[in-house]
PDB file of C-alpha atoms in Angstrom:
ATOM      1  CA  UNK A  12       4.837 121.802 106.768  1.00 43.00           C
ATOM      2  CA  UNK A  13       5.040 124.899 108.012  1.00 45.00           C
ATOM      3  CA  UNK A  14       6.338 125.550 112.003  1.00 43.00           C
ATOM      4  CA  UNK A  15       3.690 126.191 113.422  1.00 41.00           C
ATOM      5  CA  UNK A  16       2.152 122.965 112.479  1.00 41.00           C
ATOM      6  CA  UNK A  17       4.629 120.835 113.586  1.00 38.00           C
ATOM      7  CA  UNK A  18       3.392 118.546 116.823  1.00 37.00           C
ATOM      8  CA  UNK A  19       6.809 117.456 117.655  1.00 37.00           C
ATOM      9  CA  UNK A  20       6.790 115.039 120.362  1.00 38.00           C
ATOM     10  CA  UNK A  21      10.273 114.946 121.326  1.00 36.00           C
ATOM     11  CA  UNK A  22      10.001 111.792 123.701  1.00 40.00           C
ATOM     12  CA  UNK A  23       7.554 109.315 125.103  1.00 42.00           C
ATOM     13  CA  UNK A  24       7.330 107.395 128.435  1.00 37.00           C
ATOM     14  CA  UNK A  25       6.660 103.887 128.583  1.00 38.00           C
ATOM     15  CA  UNK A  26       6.411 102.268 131.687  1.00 35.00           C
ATOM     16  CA  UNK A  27       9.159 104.279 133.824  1.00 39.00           C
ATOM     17  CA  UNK A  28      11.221 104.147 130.718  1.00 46.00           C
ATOM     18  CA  UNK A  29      11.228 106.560 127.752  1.00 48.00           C
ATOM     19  CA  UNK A  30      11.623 105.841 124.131  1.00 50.00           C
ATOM     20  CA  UNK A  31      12.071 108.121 121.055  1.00 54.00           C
ATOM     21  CA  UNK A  32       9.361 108.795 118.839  1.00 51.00           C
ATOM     22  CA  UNK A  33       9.114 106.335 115.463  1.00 49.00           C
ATOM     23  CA  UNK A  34       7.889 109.607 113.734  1.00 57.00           C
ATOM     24  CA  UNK A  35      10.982 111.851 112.394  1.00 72.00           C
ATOM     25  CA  UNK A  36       9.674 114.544 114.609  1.00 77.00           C
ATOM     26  CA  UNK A  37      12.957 115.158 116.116  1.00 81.00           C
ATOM     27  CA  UNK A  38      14.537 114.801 112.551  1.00 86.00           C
ATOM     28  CA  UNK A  39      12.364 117.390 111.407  1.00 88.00           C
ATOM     29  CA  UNK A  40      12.760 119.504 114.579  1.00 89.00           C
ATOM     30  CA  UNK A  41      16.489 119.587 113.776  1.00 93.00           C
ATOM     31  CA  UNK A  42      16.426 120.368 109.912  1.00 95.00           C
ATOM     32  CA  UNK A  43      13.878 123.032 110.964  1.00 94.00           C
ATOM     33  CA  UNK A  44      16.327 124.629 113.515  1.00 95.00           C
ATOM     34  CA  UNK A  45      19.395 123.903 111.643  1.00 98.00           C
ATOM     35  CA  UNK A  46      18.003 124.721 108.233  1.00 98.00           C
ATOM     36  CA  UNK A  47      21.045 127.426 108.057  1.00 98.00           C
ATOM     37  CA  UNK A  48      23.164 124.532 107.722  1.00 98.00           C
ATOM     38  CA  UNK A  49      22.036 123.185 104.286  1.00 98.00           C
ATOM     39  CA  UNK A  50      20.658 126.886 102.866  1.00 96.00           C
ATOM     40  CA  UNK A  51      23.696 129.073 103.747  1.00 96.00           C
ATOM     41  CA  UNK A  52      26.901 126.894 104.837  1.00 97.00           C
ATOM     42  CA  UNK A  53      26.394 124.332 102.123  1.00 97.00           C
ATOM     43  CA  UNK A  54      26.399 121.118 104.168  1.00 99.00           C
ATOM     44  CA  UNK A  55      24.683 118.398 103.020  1.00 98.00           C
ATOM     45  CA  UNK A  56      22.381 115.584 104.820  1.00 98.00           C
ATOM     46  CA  UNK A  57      24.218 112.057 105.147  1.00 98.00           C
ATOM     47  CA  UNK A  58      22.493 110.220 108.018  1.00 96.00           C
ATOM     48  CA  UNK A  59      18.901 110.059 109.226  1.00 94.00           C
ATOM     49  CA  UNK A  60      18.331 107.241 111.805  1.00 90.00           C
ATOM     50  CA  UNK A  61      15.362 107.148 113.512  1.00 85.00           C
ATOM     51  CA  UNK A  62      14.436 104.602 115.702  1.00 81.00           C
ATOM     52  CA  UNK A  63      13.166 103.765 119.653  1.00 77.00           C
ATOM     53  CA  UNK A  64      16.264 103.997 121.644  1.00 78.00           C
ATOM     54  CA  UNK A  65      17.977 107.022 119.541  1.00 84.00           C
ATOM     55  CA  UNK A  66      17.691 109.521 116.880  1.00 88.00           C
ATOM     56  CA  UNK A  67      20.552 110.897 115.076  1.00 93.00           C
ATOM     57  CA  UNK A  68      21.151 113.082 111.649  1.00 96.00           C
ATOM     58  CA  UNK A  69      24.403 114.461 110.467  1.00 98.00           C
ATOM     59  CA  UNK A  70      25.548 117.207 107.775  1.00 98.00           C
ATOM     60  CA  UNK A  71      28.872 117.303 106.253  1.00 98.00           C
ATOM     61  CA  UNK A  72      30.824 119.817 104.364  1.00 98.00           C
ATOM     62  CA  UNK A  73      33.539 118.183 102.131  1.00 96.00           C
ATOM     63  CA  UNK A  74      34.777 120.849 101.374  1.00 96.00           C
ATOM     64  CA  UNK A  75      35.675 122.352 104.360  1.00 96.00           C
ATOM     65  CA  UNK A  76      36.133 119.687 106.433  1.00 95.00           C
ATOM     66  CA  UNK A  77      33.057 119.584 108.978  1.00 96.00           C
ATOM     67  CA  UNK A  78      30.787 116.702 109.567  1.00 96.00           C
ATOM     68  CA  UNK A  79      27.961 118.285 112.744  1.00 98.00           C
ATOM     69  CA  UNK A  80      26.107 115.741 114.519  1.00 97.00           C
ATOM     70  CA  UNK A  81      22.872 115.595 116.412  1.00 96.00           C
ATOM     71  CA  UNK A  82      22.021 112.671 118.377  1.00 93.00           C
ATOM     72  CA  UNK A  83      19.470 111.905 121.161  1.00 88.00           C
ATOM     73  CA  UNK A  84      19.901 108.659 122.775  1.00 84.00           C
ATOM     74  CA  UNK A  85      18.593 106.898 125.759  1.00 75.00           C
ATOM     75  CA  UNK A  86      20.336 103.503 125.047  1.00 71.00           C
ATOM     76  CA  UNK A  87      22.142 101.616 127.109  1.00 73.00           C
ATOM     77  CA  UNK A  88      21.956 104.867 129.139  1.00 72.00           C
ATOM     78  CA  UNK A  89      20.556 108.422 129.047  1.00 73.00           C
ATOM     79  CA  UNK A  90      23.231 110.304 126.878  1.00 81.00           C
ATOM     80  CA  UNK A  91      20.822 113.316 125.768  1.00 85.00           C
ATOM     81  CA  UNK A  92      20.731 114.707 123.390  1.00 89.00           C
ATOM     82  CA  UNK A  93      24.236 116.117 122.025  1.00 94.00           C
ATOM     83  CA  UNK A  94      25.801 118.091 119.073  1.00 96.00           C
ATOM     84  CA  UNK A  95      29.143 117.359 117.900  1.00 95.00           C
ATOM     85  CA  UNK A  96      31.556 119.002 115.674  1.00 96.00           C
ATOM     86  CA  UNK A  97      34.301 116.993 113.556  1.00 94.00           C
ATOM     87  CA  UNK A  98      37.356 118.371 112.049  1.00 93.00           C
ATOM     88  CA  UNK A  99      37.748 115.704 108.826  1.00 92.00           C
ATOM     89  CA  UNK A 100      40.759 117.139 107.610  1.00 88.00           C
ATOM     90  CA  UNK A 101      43.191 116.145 110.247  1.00 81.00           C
ATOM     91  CA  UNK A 102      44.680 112.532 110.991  1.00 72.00           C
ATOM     92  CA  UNK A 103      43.800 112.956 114.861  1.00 75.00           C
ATOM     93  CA  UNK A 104      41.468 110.453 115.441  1.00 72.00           C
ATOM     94  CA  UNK A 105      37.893 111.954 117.086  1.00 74.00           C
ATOM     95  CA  UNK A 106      38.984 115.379 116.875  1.00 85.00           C
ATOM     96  CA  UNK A 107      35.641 116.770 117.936  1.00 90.00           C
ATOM     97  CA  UNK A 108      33.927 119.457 119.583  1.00 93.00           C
ATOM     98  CA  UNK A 109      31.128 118.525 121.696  1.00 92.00           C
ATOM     99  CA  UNK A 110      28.907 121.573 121.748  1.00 94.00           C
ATOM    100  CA  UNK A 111      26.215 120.526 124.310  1.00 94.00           C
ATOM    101  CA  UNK A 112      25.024 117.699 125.829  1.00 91.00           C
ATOM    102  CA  UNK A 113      21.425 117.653 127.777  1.00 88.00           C
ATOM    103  CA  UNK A 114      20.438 114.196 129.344  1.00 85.00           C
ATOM    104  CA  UNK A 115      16.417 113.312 128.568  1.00 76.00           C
ATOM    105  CA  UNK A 116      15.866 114.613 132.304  1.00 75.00           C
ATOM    106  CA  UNK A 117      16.850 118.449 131.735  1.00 77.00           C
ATOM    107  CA  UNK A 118      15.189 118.582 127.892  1.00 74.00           C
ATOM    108  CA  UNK A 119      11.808 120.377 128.373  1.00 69.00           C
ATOM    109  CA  UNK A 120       9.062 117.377 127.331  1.00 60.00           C
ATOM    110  CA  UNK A 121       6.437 120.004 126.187  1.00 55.00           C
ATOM    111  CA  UNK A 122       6.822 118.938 122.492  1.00 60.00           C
ATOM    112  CA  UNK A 123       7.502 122.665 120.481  1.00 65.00           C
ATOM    113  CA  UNK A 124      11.320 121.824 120.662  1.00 70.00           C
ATOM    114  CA  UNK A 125      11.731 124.562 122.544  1.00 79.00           C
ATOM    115  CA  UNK A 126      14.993 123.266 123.609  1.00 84.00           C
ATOM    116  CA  UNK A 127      16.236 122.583 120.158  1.00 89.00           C
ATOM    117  CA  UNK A 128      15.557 125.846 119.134  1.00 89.00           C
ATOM    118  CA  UNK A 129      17.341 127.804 121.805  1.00 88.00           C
ATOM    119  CA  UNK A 130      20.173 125.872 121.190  1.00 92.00           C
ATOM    120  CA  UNK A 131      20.457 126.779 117.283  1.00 96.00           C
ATOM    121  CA  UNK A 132      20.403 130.171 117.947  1.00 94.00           C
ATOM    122  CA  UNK A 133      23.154 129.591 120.671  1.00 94.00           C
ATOM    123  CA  UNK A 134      25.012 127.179 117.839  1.00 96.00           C
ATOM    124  CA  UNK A 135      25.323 129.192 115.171  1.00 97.00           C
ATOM    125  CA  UNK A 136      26.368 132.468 117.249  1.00 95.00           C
ATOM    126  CA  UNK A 137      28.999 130.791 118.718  1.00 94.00           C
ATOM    127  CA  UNK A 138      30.386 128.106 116.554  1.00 95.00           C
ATOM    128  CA  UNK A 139      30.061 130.387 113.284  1.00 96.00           C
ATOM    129  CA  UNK A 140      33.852 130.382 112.211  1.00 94.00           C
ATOM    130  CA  UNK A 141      34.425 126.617 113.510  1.00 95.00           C
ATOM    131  CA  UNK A 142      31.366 125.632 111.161  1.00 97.00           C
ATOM    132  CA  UNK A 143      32.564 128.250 108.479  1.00 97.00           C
ATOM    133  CA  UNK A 144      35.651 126.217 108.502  1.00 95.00           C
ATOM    134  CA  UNK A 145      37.715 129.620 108.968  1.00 93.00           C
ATOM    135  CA  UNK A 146      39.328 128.244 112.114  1.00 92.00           C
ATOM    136  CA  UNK A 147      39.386 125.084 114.731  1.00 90.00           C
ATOM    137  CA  UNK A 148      39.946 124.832 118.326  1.00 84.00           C
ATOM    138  CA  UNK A 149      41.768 121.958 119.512  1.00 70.00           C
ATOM    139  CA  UNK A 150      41.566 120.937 123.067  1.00 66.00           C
ATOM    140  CA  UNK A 151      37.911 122.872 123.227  1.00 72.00           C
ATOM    141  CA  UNK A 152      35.685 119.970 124.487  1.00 70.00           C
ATOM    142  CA  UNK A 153      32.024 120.119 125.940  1.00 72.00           C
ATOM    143  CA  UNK A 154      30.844 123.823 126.151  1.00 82.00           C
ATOM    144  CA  UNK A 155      27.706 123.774 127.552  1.00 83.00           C
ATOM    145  CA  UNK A 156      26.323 120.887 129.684  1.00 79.00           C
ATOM    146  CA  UNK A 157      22.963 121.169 131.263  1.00 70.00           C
TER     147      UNK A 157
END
């Protein structure tokens, strides 16, 4: 489907609360954003979950030791939406980099992933050699929360 197709409807209301979309329109949203991850870095997709109170799909790279996450979830509270980075090579238990975390609130609701988008470019300027597996930064926590 080409991008400018896509009707992604990143979240929906129902009655005061909000739930995400049984569609993979986030999924897509991400492996459309992301697709760098899978054409250039060689990760590979391991999880798609997809379901009312949270989304999440992850990419790993055996071979260098990365597993990326993207999760939105609004369940048992708002966490956002979030992308983490995971050093598997170490023994240090949840050695992760959380790259940005934006509660449902601040996420723009007008359903181009707009958002999403920004964010990849922001991703892979940034977070280049930690995703290349060339280096890793311990002790580097949440960079950008909106």
């Amino acid at each position: 489907m080409p991008a400018g197709e896509l009707n992604v409807k990143i979240m929906k209301f129902k009655s005061k609360k909000y739930s995400i979309p049984s569609e993979n329109n986030f999924i897509d949203c991400i492996k459309m954003s992301f697709a760098e991850l899978t054409f250039s870095k060689k990760y590979k997709i391991v999880t798609e979950k997809n379901d009312e109170n949270s989304c999440k799909i992850e990419y790993l790279n055996s071979i260098i030791g990365r597993r990326i996450e993207f999760i939105n979830q609004n369940h048992p509270c708002d966490y956002g939406f979030s992308i983490f980075i995971y050093n598997t090579y170490n023994n240090i238990k949840d050695d992760s980099i959380c790259f940005c975390n934006i509660p449902f609130e601040n996420q723009n609701k007008d359903n181009d992933c707009n958002f999403i988008n920004k964010l990849s470019k922001m991703f892979f300027k940034e977070m280049d050699s930690i995703i290349s597996g060339v280096e890793w930064k311990n002790n580097l926590k949440t960079i950008h929360q909106f």
